[in-house]
Coordinates of C-alpha atoms in Angstrom, one line a residue:
M43 CA 7.1 8.5 -17.1
Q44 CA 7.7 5.5 -19.7
S45 CA 4.9 3.1 -19.5
T46 CA 7.9 0.5 -20.4
N47 CA 9.0 1.1 -16.5
K48 CA 8.1 -2.9 -15.2
W49 CA 7.4 -1.1 -11.9
F50 CA 4.3 0.8 -13.2
P51 CA 2.6 -1.5 -16.2
F52 CA -0.5 0.6 -16.2
A53 CA 0.8 4.2 -16.2
H54 CA -0.5 6.6 -19.4
N55 CA 2.3 8.6 -20.0
R56 CA -0.3 11.4 -18.8
D57 CA 1.4 15.0 -18.2
G58 CA 2.8 15.0 -14.6
R59 CA 2.5 18.6 -14.3
K60 CA -1.5 18.4 -15.4
H61 CA -2.5 15.8 -13.4
K62 CA -2.1 14.7 -9.8
Q63 CA 0.1 11.0 -9.7
V64 CA -0.7 9.0 -7.0
F65 CA 1.7 5.9 -6.5
C66 CA -0.6 2.7 -5.4
F67 CA 1.1 0.0 -3.2
H68 CA -1.2 -3.5 -2.6
Y69 CA -1.5 -5.7 0.0
A70 CA 0.2 -8.8 0.7
G71 CA -0.7 -11.6 -2.3
G72 CA -2.0 -8.7 -4.7
S73 CA -0.7 -7.2 -7.3
S74 CA -0.9 -3.8 -9.4
V75 CA -3.8 -5.4 -11.6
I76 CA -5.7 -4.6 -8.0
F77 CA -5.7 -1.0 -9.0
K78 CA -6.2 -1.4 -12.9
Q79 CA -9.7 0.2 -13.1
W80 CA -8.7 3.4 -10.7
A81 CA -6.0 3.8 -13.5
A82 CA -8.2 4.4 -16.3
A83 CA -7.1 7.6 -18.4
S84 CA -10.2 9.2 -17.6
R85 CA -9.7 9.8 -13.9
P86 CA -9.0 13.3 -12.7
V87 CA -6.2 11.7 -10.7
E88 CA -3.2 9.8 -12.3
F89 CA -3.5 6.8 -10.2
I90 CA -0.5 4.5 -10.9
P91 CA -0.4 1.1 -9.4
V92 CA 3.3 -0.3 -8.5
E93 CA 4.0 -3.7 -9.9
L94 CA 6.6 -5.8 -7.6
P95 CA 8.6 -8.9 -8.8
G96 CA 6.9 -11.9 -9.0
R97 CA 3.7 -11.4 -9.9
G98 CA 1.8 -10.0 -12.6
I99 CA 4.0 -9.2 -15.7
R100 CA 6.9 -9.5 -13.4
S101 CA 6.0 -13.3 -12.5
A102 CA 8.9 -14.8 -14.3
E103 CA 10.7 -12.9 -11.6
A104 CA 11.5 -14.2 -7.6
C105 CA 9.4 -12.8 -5.3
L106 CA 11.4 -10.5 -2.9
E107 CA 11.2 -11.6 1.0
N108 CA 13.8 -9.1 2.2
F109 CA 12.5 -5.3 3.0
D110 CA 15.4 -3.7 2.6
Q111 CA 16.4 -5.2 -0.8
L112 CA 12.9 -3.9 -1.9
T113 CA 13.3 -0.6 -0.9
E114 CA 16.4 -0.4 -3.1
Q115 CA 15.2 -1.5 -6.2
L116 CA 12.0 0.7 -5.4
L117 CA 13.7 3.5 -5.2
T118 CA 15.8 3.2 -8.4
G119 CA 12.5 2.8 -10.4
L120 CA 10.7 5.5 -8.4
L121 CA 13.3 7.9 -8.8
P122 CA 13.1 9.0 -12.3
A123 CA 9.1 9.0 -12.2
V124 CA 9.1 11.5 -9.3
D125 CA 11.7 13.6 -9.4
S126 CA 10.0 16.4 -11.2
H127 CA 6.4 17.2 -10.0
P128 CA 4.8 16.5 -7.0
F129 CA 3.1 12.8 -6.2
Y130 CA 1.3 11.1 -3.9
F131 CA 1.7 7.5 -2.0
F132 CA -1.5 5.6 -1.6
G133 CA -0.8 2.0 0.4
H134 CA -2.9 -1.1 1.4
S135 CA -1.7 -3.3 4.0
L136 CA 1.4 -4.5 3.4
G137 CA 1.4 -1.7 0.9
A138 CA 1.2 1.1 3.7
V139 CA 4.6 0.4 5.2
I140 CA 6.0 0.1 1.6
A141 CA 4.9 3.3 0.9
F142 CA 5.5 4.9 4.4
E143 CA 9.4 3.5 4.2
V144 CA 9.6 4.6 0.6
A145 CA 8.2 7.8 1.3
W146 CA 11.1 8.2 4.4
Q147 CA 14.0 7.1 2.0
L148 CA 13.1 9.3 -0.6
Q149 CA 13.0 12.4 1.9
S150 CA 15.9 11.7 4.0
R151 CA 18.6 10.8 1.2
Y152 CA 17.0 12.7 -1.8
G153 CA 15.1 15.5 -0.5
L154 CA 12.2 14.3 -2.4
H155 CA 8.7 13.4 -0.8
P156 CA 5.0 12.9 -1.3
E157 CA 2.7 15.8 -1.0
K158 CA 0.5 13.1 1.2
L159 CA 0.8 9.8 2.3
I160 CA -2.7 7.4 2.6
V161 CA -2.5 4.7 4.5
A162 CA -5.1 1.7 4.7
G163 CA -5.5 -1.3 6.8
R164 CA -2.2 -1.3 8.4
H165 CA -1.1 -0.6 11.8
A166 CA 1.5 2.0 12.5
P167 CA 5.1 1.2 11.5
H168 CA 6.5 1.3 15.1
R169 CA 3.6 -0.6 16.6
P170 CA 3.9 -4.4 17.4
D171 CA 2.4 -6.4 14.7
P172 CA -1.1 -7.6 16.0
S173 CA -0.9 -10.6 13.0
I174 CA -1.8 -14.0 13.8
F175 CA -0.2 -15.6 10.9
K176 CA 3.4 -16.1 10.8
S177 CA 5.1 -17.1 7.8
Y178 CA 6.4 -20.3 9.0
M179 CA 3.3 -21.9 9.7
N180 CA 1.5 -24.2 7.6
D181 CA -0.7 -23.7 4.3
E182 CA -3.5 -25.0 6.5
A183 CA -3.0 -22.5 9.0
L184 CA -2.3 -19.7 5.9
I185 CA -5.6 -20.7 4.3
R186 CA -7.5 -19.9 7.7
E187 CA -6.0 -16.7 7.5
L188 CA -7.4 -16.1 4.3
K189 CA -10.7 -17.0 5.2
R190 CA -10.7 -15.0 8.2
L191 CA -9.8 -12.1 6.7
N192 CA -13.0 -12.5 4.3
G193 CA -11.0 -11.3 0.7
T194 CA -10.2 -13.9 -1.4
P195 CA -13.3 -15.8 -3.4
Q196 CA -14.4 -19.1 -2.3
E197 CA -14.0 -20.6 -5.4
I198 CA -10.4 -19.5 -5.3
L199 CA -10.0 -21.1 -1.6
E200 CA -11.8 -24.3 -2.9
N201 CA -9.4 -24.9 -6.1
K202 CA -6.4 -26.5 -5.2
E203 CA -4.2 -25.9 -8.4
I204 CA -4.9 -21.9 -7.9
L205 CA -4.4 -22.2 -4.2
G206 CA -1.0 -24.0 -5.1
F207 CA 0.2 -21.0 -7.4
L208 CA -1.0 -18.3 -5.2
L209 CA -0.2 -19.8 -1.4
P210 CA 4.1 -19.2 -2.0
M211 CA 3.4 -16.2 -3.2
I212 CA 1.2 -14.8 -0.5
R213 CA 3.7 -16.4 2.0
S214 CA 6.6 -14.3 0.5
D215 CA 5.0 -11.3 1.2
Y216 CA 4.2 -12.5 4.7
K217 CA 8.0 -13.4 5.5
L218 CA 8.6 -9.7 3.0
H219 CA 6.4 -7.9 5.7
E220 CA 7.9 -9.5 8.8
S221 CA 11.5 -8.6 7.6
Y222 CA 10.7 -4.8 8.2
R223 CA 12.5 -3.4 10.8
Y224 CA 11.6 0.0 12.5
R225 CA 14.8 2.1 13.1
G226 CA 13.0 5.3 14.5
Q227 CA 12.1 6.7 11.1
K228 CA 9.5 9.6 11.2
L229 CA 8.3 11.6 8.2
N230 CA 9.3 15.7 8.2
K231 CA 6.1 17.5 7.6
I232 CA 4.6 15.0 5.1
P233 CA 0.9 15.2 5.9
V234 CA -0.4 11.5 6.9
V235 CA -3.9 10.0 6.2
A236 CA -4.9 6.8 8.1
H237 CA -8.1 4.8 6.3
A238 CA -9.7 1.8 8.8
G239 CA -12.0 -0.3 8.5
K240 CA -14.7 -0.4 11.5
H241 CA -14.6 -4.6 11.3
D242 CA -10.5 -4.9 10.4
H243 CA -9.5 -6.2 14.1
E244 CA -6.2 -5.4 13.2
A245 CA -6.2 -2.2 11.9
N246 CA -9.3 -0.1 13.4
A247 CA -9.2 3.3 14.3
A248 CA -8.4 2.8 17.7
L249 CA -4.9 1.3 16.2
M250 CA -4.7 3.2 13.0
Q251 CA -4.5 6.7 15.0
H252 CA -0.9 5.8 15.7
W253 CA 0.2 7.0 12.2
R254 CA 0.0 10.5 13.8
E255 CA 3.0 9.6 15.6
A256 CA 5.0 8.6 12.3
T257 CA 4.8 12.4 11.0
D258 CA 5.5 15.5 12.4
G259 CA 3.2 16.5 9.9
N260 CA -0.5 17.1 9.8
F261 CA -3.0 13.7 10.5
A262 CA -6.4 12.8 9.7
L263 CA -8.2 9.2 10.5
K264 CA -11.3 8.3 8.5
E265 CA -13.5 5.2 9.4
F266 CA -14.8 3.4 6.8
D267 CA -17.4 0.4 6.9
G268 CA -16.1 -3.2 6.3
N269 CA -13.3 -5.2 7.2
H270 CA -9.7 -5.5 5.8
F271 CA -10.3 -5.3 2.4
F272 CA -12.9 -2.4 2.7
V273 CA -10.8 -0.7 -0.2
Q274 CA -12.1 -3.3 -2.7
K275 CA -15.5 -4.0 -1.1
L276 CA -16.7 -0.4 -1.3
G277 CA -15.2 0.0 -5.0
E278 CA -16.4 3.4 -6.2
E279 CA -17.3 4.5 -3.3
Y280 CA -14.1 4.3 -2.0
L281 CA -12.3 5.9 -4.7
A282 CA -14.6 8.8 -4.9
E283 CA -13.3 9.7 -1.3
L284 CA -9.8 9.2 -2.4
I285 CA -9.8 11.2 -5.4
R286 CA -11.9 13.7 -3.3
E287 CA -8.4 13.6 -0.6
I288 CA -6.1 14.2 -3.2
L289 CA -7.4 16.8 -5.0
Q290 CA -8.6 19.0 -1.8
T291 CA -6.1 21.8 -2.1
D292 CA -5.9 23.0 1.3
Y293 CA -5.5 20.3 4.0
D294 CA -7.1 20.3 7.0
E295 CA -6.6 18.5 10.4
R296 CA -9.9 16.1 10.6
G297 CA -9.1 13.5 13.1
A298 CA -6.1 15.2 14.2

Protein backbone atom coordinates (compact mmCIF):
# COMPACT_ATOMS: atom_id res chain seq x y z
CA MET A 1 0.00 0.00 0.00
CA GLN A 2 1.22 3.52 -0.73
CA SER A 3 1.14 5.98 2.16
CA THR A 4 0.34 8.68 -0.41
CA ASN A 5 -3.13 7.18 -0.86
CA LYS A 6 -5.44 9.94 0.42
CA TRP A 7 -7.77 7.35 1.95
CA PHE A 8 -5.05 6.06 4.32
CA PRO A 9 -2.98 9.01 5.63
CA PHE A 10 -1.40 7.06 8.51
CA ALA A 11 -0.42 3.89 6.66
CA HIS A 12 3.18 2.82 7.34
CA ASN A 13 3.75 0.60 4.29
CA ARG A 14 4.40 -2.42 6.46
CA ASP A 15 4.52 -5.80 4.75
CA GLY A 16 0.90 -7.02 4.67
CA ARG A 17 2.11 -10.60 4.35
CA LYS A 18 3.69 -10.35 7.80
CA HIS A 19 1.24 -8.07 9.60
CA LYS A 20 -2.50 -8.41 9.87
CA GLN A 21 -4.01 -5.26 8.41
CA VAL A 22 -7.13 -3.73 9.95
CA PHE A 23 -8.95 -0.93 8.11
CA CYS A 24 -10.69 1.36 10.63
CA PHE A 25 -13.82 3.40 9.87
CA HIS A 26 -14.73 6.25 12.24
CA TYR A 27 -17.96 7.52 13.77
CA ALA A 28 -20.02 10.50 12.53
CA GLY A 29 -18.12 13.75 12.93
CA GLY A 30 -14.81 11.95 13.34
CA SER A 31 -11.75 11.55 11.16
CA SER A 32 -8.83 9.20 10.71
CA VAL A 33 -6.93 11.02 13.47
CA ILE A 34 -9.16 9.24 16.00
CA PHE A 35 -7.20 6.06 15.22
CA LYS A 36 -3.80 7.70 14.76
CA GLN A 37 -2.41 6.22 17.99
CA TRP A 38 -3.64 2.79 16.92
CA ALA A 39 -1.57 3.11 13.75
CA ALA A 40 1.76 3.25 15.59
CA ALA A 41 4.33 1.11 13.81
CA SER A 42 5.14 -0.76 17.05
CA ARG A 43 1.72 -2.46 17.18
CA PRO A 44 1.60 -6.22 16.45
CA VAL A 45 -1.36 -5.46 14.16
CA GLU A 46 -1.31 -2.85 11.39
CA PHE A 47 -4.24 -0.51 11.95
CA ILE A 48 -5.04 1.58 8.88
CA PRO A 49 -7.40 4.50 9.59
CA VAL A 50 -9.64 5.42 6.67
CA GLU A 51 -9.98 9.14 5.87
CA LEU A 52 -13.31 10.17 4.35
CA PRO A 53 -13.63 13.30 2.18
CA GLY A 54 -14.13 16.60 4.00
CA ARG A 55 -11.86 16.09 7.01
CA GLY A 56 -8.22 15.76 8.01
CA ILE A 57 -5.89 15.95 5.01
CA ARG A 58 -9.02 15.97 2.83
CA SER A 59 -10.68 18.94 4.51
CA ALA A 60 -10.69 20.88 1.23
CA GLU A 61 -12.98 18.25 -0.31
CA ALA A 62 -16.73 18.26 0.11
CA CYS A 63 -18.25 15.81 2.58
CA LEU A 64 -20.23 13.07 0.89
CA GLU A 65 -23.88 12.73 1.88
CA ASN A 66 -24.86 9.87 -0.42
CA PHE A 67 -23.98 6.41 0.86
CA ASP A 68 -23.83 4.70 -2.54
CA GLN A 69 -21.52 7.41 -3.87
CA LEU A 70 -19.23 7.03 -0.87
CA THR A 71 -19.14 3.26 -1.29
CA GLU A 72 -18.11 3.52 -4.94
CA GLN A 73 -15.30 5.93 -4.14
CA LEU A 74 -14.15 3.85 -1.18
CA LEU A 75 -13.96 0.72 -3.29
CA THR A 76 -11.67 2.51 -5.73
CA GLY A 77 -9.32 3.39 -2.90
CA LEU A 78 -9.53 0.03 -1.14
CA LEU A 79 -9.18 -2.41 -4.01
CA PRO A 80 -5.44 -1.88 -4.58
CA ALA A 81 -4.86 -2.27 -0.83
CA VAL A 82 -6.78 -5.51 -0.22
CA ASP A 83 -6.31 -7.64 -3.31
CA SER A 84 -3.11 -9.46 -2.32
CA HIS A 85 -3.30 -10.48 1.35
CA PRO A 86 -5.75 -11.05 4.25
CA PHE A 87 -7.34 -8.00 5.85
CA TYR A 88 -9.88 -7.09 8.55
CA PHE A 89 -12.48 -4.34 8.98
CA PHE A 90 -13.32 -2.38 12.12
CA GLY A 91 -16.09 0.21 12.26
CA HIS A 92 -17.50 2.35 15.06
CA SER A 93 -21.05 3.77 14.82
CA LEU A 94 -21.40 5.24 11.29
CA GLY A 95 -18.16 3.43 10.51
CA ALA A 96 -19.76 0.09 11.36
CA VAL A 97 -22.33 0.29 8.58
CA ILE A 98 -19.74 1.67 6.15
CA ALA A 99 -17.49 -1.29 6.94
CA PHE A 100 -20.39 -3.72 6.52
CA GLU A 101 -21.50 -2.31 3.18
CA VAL A 102 -17.98 -2.16 1.76
CA ALA A 103 -17.34 -5.74 2.94
CA TRP A 104 -20.50 -6.88 1.17
CA GLN A 105 -19.62 -4.98 -2.01
CA LEU A 106 -16.09 -6.39 -2.07
CA GLN A 107 -17.38 -9.92 -1.60
CA SER A 108 -20.31 -9.80 -4.00
CA ARG A 109 -18.59 -7.88 -6.80
CA TYR A 110 -14.92 -8.82 -6.55
CA GLY A 111 -14.73 -12.05 -4.57
CA LEU A 112 -12.69 -10.37 -1.84
CA HIS A 113 -13.63 -10.29 1.82
CA PRO A 114 -12.28 -9.33 5.24
CA GLU A 115 -11.22 -12.20 7.48
CA LYS A 116 -13.46 -10.70 10.13
CA LEU A 117 -15.79 -7.71 10.51
CA ILE A 118 -15.72 -6.06 13.94
CA VAL A 119 -18.45 -3.51 14.61
CA ALA A 120 -18.96 -1.25 17.62
CA GLY A 121 -21.79 1.02 18.74
CA ARG A 122 -24.25 0.68 15.86
CA HIS A 123 -27.49 -1.25 15.37
CA ALA A 124 -27.52 -3.98 12.69
CA PRO A 125 -27.98 -2.73 9.11
CA HIS A 126 -31.38 -4.35 8.62
CA ARG A 127 -32.87 -2.96 11.83
CA PRO A 128 -34.70 0.40 12.20
CA ASP A 129 -32.58 3.37 13.24
CA PRO A 130 -33.29 4.22 16.91
CA SER A 131 -31.44 7.56 16.76
CA ILE A 132 -33.28 10.56 18.19
CA PHE A 133 -31.57 13.27 16.16
CA LYS A 134 -32.32 13.67 12.44
CA SER A 135 -30.31 15.76 10.03
CA TYR A 136 -33.19 18.14 9.26
CA MET A 137 -33.24 19.36 12.88
CA ASN A 138 -31.59 22.67 13.80
CA ASP A 139 -28.16 23.30 15.32
CA GLU A 140 -29.55 23.54 18.84
CA ALA A 141 -30.95 20.02 18.48
CA LEU A 142 -27.63 18.78 17.13
CA ILE A 143 -25.76 20.31 20.07
CA ARG A 144 -28.21 18.63 22.46
CA GLU A 145 -27.49 15.35 20.68
CA LEU A 146 -23.74 15.81 21.10
CA LYS A 147 -24.22 16.52 24.80
CA ARG A 148 -26.44 13.47 25.17
CA LEU A 149 -23.91 11.19 23.52
CA ASN A 150 -21.27 12.58 25.88
CA GLY A 151 -18.36 12.22 23.50
CA THR A 152 -17.57 15.88 22.73
CA PRO A 153 -15.38 17.84 25.19
CA GLN A 154 -17.22 20.63 27.02
CA GLU A 155 -14.71 23.24 25.87
CA ILE A 156 -15.63 22.45 22.27
CA LEU A 157 -19.36 22.60 22.97
CA GLU A 158 -18.84 26.08 24.47
CA ASN A 159 -16.67 27.39 21.62
CA LYS A 160 -18.85 28.94 18.90
CA GLU A 161 -15.99 29.22 16.43
CA ILE A 162 -15.08 25.53 16.65
CA LEU A 163 -18.75 24.52 16.58
CA GLY A 164 -19.23 26.62 13.46
CA PHE A 165 -16.61 24.42 11.78
CA LEU A 166 -17.69 21.07 13.22
CA LEU A 167 -21.49 21.16 13.06
CA PRO A 168 -21.78 21.20 9.24
CA MET A 169 -19.46 18.20 8.99
CA ILE A 170 -21.34 16.29 11.69
CA ARG A 171 -24.67 17.12 10.04
CA SER A 172 -23.30 15.87 6.70
CA ASP A 173 -22.35 12.59 8.35
CA TYR A 174 -25.88 12.23 9.73
CA LYS A 175 -27.24 12.83 6.23
CA LEU A 176 -24.82 10.22 4.92
CA HIS A 177 -25.99 7.77 7.56
CA GLU A 178 -29.65 8.44 6.78
CA SER A 179 -29.06 7.82 3.07
CA TYR A 180 -28.05 4.20 3.69
CA ARG A 181 -30.53 1.72 2.26
CA TYR A 182 -30.58 -1.91 3.30
CA ARG A 183 -31.41 -4.11 0.31
CA GLY A 184 -31.11 -7.58 1.80
CA GLN A 185 -27.30 -7.64 1.95
CA LYS A 186 -25.87 -10.55 3.90
CA LEU A 187 -22.24 -11.51 4.31
CA ASN A 188 -21.24 -14.97 3.15
CA LYS A 189 -19.29 -16.88 5.80
CA ILE A 190 -17.58 -13.73 7.10
CA PRO A 191 -17.35 -13.79 10.93
CA VAL A 192 -18.89 -10.77 12.63
CA VAL A 193 -17.92 -9.57 16.10
CA ALA A 194 -20.20 -6.99 17.75
CA HIS A 195 -18.95 -4.77 20.58
CA ALA A 196 -21.58 -2.97 22.67
CA GLY A 197 -21.33 -0.34 25.39
CA LYS A 198 -23.38 -1.29 28.44
CA HIS A 199 -24.81 2.23 28.65
CA ASP A 200 -25.17 2.89 24.93
CA HIS A 201 -28.97 2.95 24.80
CA GLU A 202 -29.17 2.98 21.00
CA ALA A 203 -26.62 0.21 20.47
CA ASN A 204 -26.60 -1.95 23.59
CA ALA A 205 -26.13 -5.71 23.56
CA ALA A 206 -29.85 -6.38 23.07
CA LEU A 207 -29.82 -4.32 19.88
CA MET A 208 -26.42 -5.35 18.61
CA GLN A 209 -27.18 -9.05 18.88
CA HIS A 210 -29.07 -8.65 15.59
CA TRP A 211 -25.75 -8.35 13.78
CA ARG A 212 -25.76 -12.16 13.89
CA GLU A 213 -28.45 -11.95 11.18
CA ALA A 214 -26.16 -9.93 8.88
CA THR A 215 -23.92 -12.93 8.15
CA ASP A 216 -24.18 -16.66 7.77
CA GLY A 217 -20.72 -16.92 9.29
CA ASN A 218 -19.79 -17.09 12.96
CA PHE A 219 -20.94 -14.39 15.35
CA ALA A 220 -19.71 -13.11 18.69
CA LEU A 221 -21.01 -10.39 20.99
CA LYS A 222 -19.13 -8.67 23.80
CA GLU A 223 -20.14 -5.90 26.21
CA PHE A 224 -17.86 -3.15 27.48
CA ASP A 225 -18.27 -0.58 30.23
CA GLY A 226 -19.26 2.82 28.90
CA ASN A 227 -21.62 4.73 26.65
CA HIS A 228 -21.60 5.28 22.89
CA PHE A 229 -17.96 6.35 22.98
CA PHE A 230 -16.64 3.43 25.02
CA VAL A 231 -14.09 2.71 22.31
CA GLN A 232 -12.38 6.04 22.95
CA LYS A 233 -13.02 6.22 26.70
CA LEU A 234 -11.46 2.80 27.39
CA GLY A 235 -8.39 3.68 25.34
CA GLU A 236 -5.58 1.14 25.49
CA GLU A 237 -7.78 -1.32 27.39
CA TYR A 238 -10.15 -1.55 24.44
CA LEU A 239 -7.34 -1.58 21.92
CA ALA A 240 -5.71 -4.53 23.69
CA GLU A 241 -8.97 -6.47 23.43
CA LEU A 242 -9.29 -5.56 19.76
CA ILE A 243 -5.76 -6.75 19.06
CA ARG A 244 -6.51 -10.04 20.83
CA GLU A 245 -9.59 -10.42 18.65
CA ILE A 246 -7.54 -9.93 15.51
CA LEU A 247 -4.63 -12.13 16.54
CA GLN A 248 -6.59 -15.15 17.72
CA THR A 249 -6.11 -17.93 15.22
CA ASP A 250 -9.09 -20.13 15.96
CA TYR A 251 -12.34 -18.21 15.87
CA ASP A 252 -14.76 -19.33 18.54
CA GLU A 253 -18.44 -18.69 18.81
CA ARG A 254 -18.57 -16.70 22.00
CA GLY A 255 -22.02 -15.19 22.28
CA ALA A 256 -23.43 -17.37 19.51
